[in-house]
Amino acid sequence: MSILIKPIITEKATANSELNNCYTFAVKTKANKVEIKKAVEATYGVSVEKVRTINVRPDRSTKYTKTGIQHGKTNAVKKAIVQLAEGEMIDLYSNM
């Protein structure tokens, strides 16, 4: 099982990768910074300087329907912002 789930490609993440050489990934919720660093280095063949993690809480919602009140929530997600060494880059758009 891989620790990296998928790269996050949003406007903010793309700007961060172009300006600061930081790439954002969705990772497993139990993964720590050391495991994330090793997974990125092994997968993409780059050297990682710094890893920052964010735990995104699930959103809860309530719907009022004919059958009653329905409660729901989204899944919790962990994001990792990985800063690469100077001169390194990851091409997320290439077909591997």
XYZ file of C-alpha atoms in Angstrom:
96
model
C 0.000 0.000 0.000
C 1.399 3.340 -1.012
C 1.402 6.250 1.402
C 0.807 8.776 -1.384
C -2.808 8.711 -2.563
C -2.733 11.394 -5.265
C -1.224 14.795 -6.024
C -3.498 17.752 -5.352
C -3.732 19.951 -8.428
C -5.538 23.171 -7.577
C -4.831 26.762 -8.478
C -3.202 27.415 -5.095
C -1.111 24.219 -5.175
C 0.054 24.874 -8.746
C 1.119 28.426 -7.892
C 2.952 27.107 -4.825
C 4.811 24.548 -6.950
C 5.846 27.131 -9.530
C 6.934 29.838 -7.088
C 8.217 27.962 -4.018
C 9.016 24.475 -5.396
C 6.450 22.940 -2.985
C 4.146 20.139 -4.123
C 0.929 19.052 -2.395
C -0.203 15.439 -2.019
C -3.142 13.680 -0.402
C -1.652 11.025 1.888
C -2.878 8.299 4.238
C -4.159 9.670 7.535
C -1.801 7.474 9.611
C 1.372 8.494 7.713
C 4.025 10.604 9.414
C 6.495 13.085 7.918
C 9.388 10.620 7.689
C 7.292 8.064 5.796
C 5.959 10.764 3.446
C 9.481 11.993 2.715
C 10.713 8.469 1.900
C 7.669 7.768 -0.311
C 8.102 10.961 -2.372
C 11.835 10.362 -2.806
C 11.258 6.749 -3.878
C 8.338 7.499 -6.215
C 9.657 10.587 -8.015
C 13.439 10.280 -7.545
C 13.899 13.720 -5.987
C 15.428 14.975 -2.730
C 12.998 16.441 -0.187
C 13.996 19.294 2.138
C 10.863 19.805 4.231
C 7.467 18.161 4.775
C 4.458 19.952 6.273
C 1.219 18.116 7.024
C -2.392 19.251 7.376
C -5.268 17.225 8.830
C -8.512 18.319 7.165
C -11.535 17.553 9.302
C -14.672 15.977 7.804
C -17.555 18.265 6.872
C -20.834 17.376 8.539
C -24.188 18.047 6.905
C -27.853 17.693 7.797
C -30.626 17.256 5.228
C -34.308 17.589 6.011
C -36.264 15.147 3.835
C -39.748 13.645 3.754
C -38.495 10.594 5.618
C -36.856 12.628 8.371
C -33.496 14.159 9.174
C -30.505 12.642 7.359
C -27.029 13.174 8.816
C -23.877 12.725 6.783
C -20.206 13.601 6.651
C -17.310 13.592 4.225
C -14.093 11.673 4.816
C -11.189 13.129 6.776
C -8.143 13.808 4.597
C -4.480 14.406 5.339
C -2.482 16.659 3.030
C 1.290 16.900 2.795
C 3.113 19.915 1.384
C 6.548 18.755 0.271
C 9.352 21.220 -0.409
C 12.020 19.942 -2.778
C 15.704 20.823 -2.892
C 16.839 23.690 -5.079
C 16.852 22.750 -8.777
C 14.629 19.668 -8.365
C 11.113 19.408 -9.800
C 8.290 16.918 -10.273
C 6.410 16.737 -13.566
C 2.883 15.825 -12.444
C 1.414 16.093 -15.951
C 3.601 13.543 -17.741
C 2.179 10.142 -18.655
C 4.126 7.615 -16.614
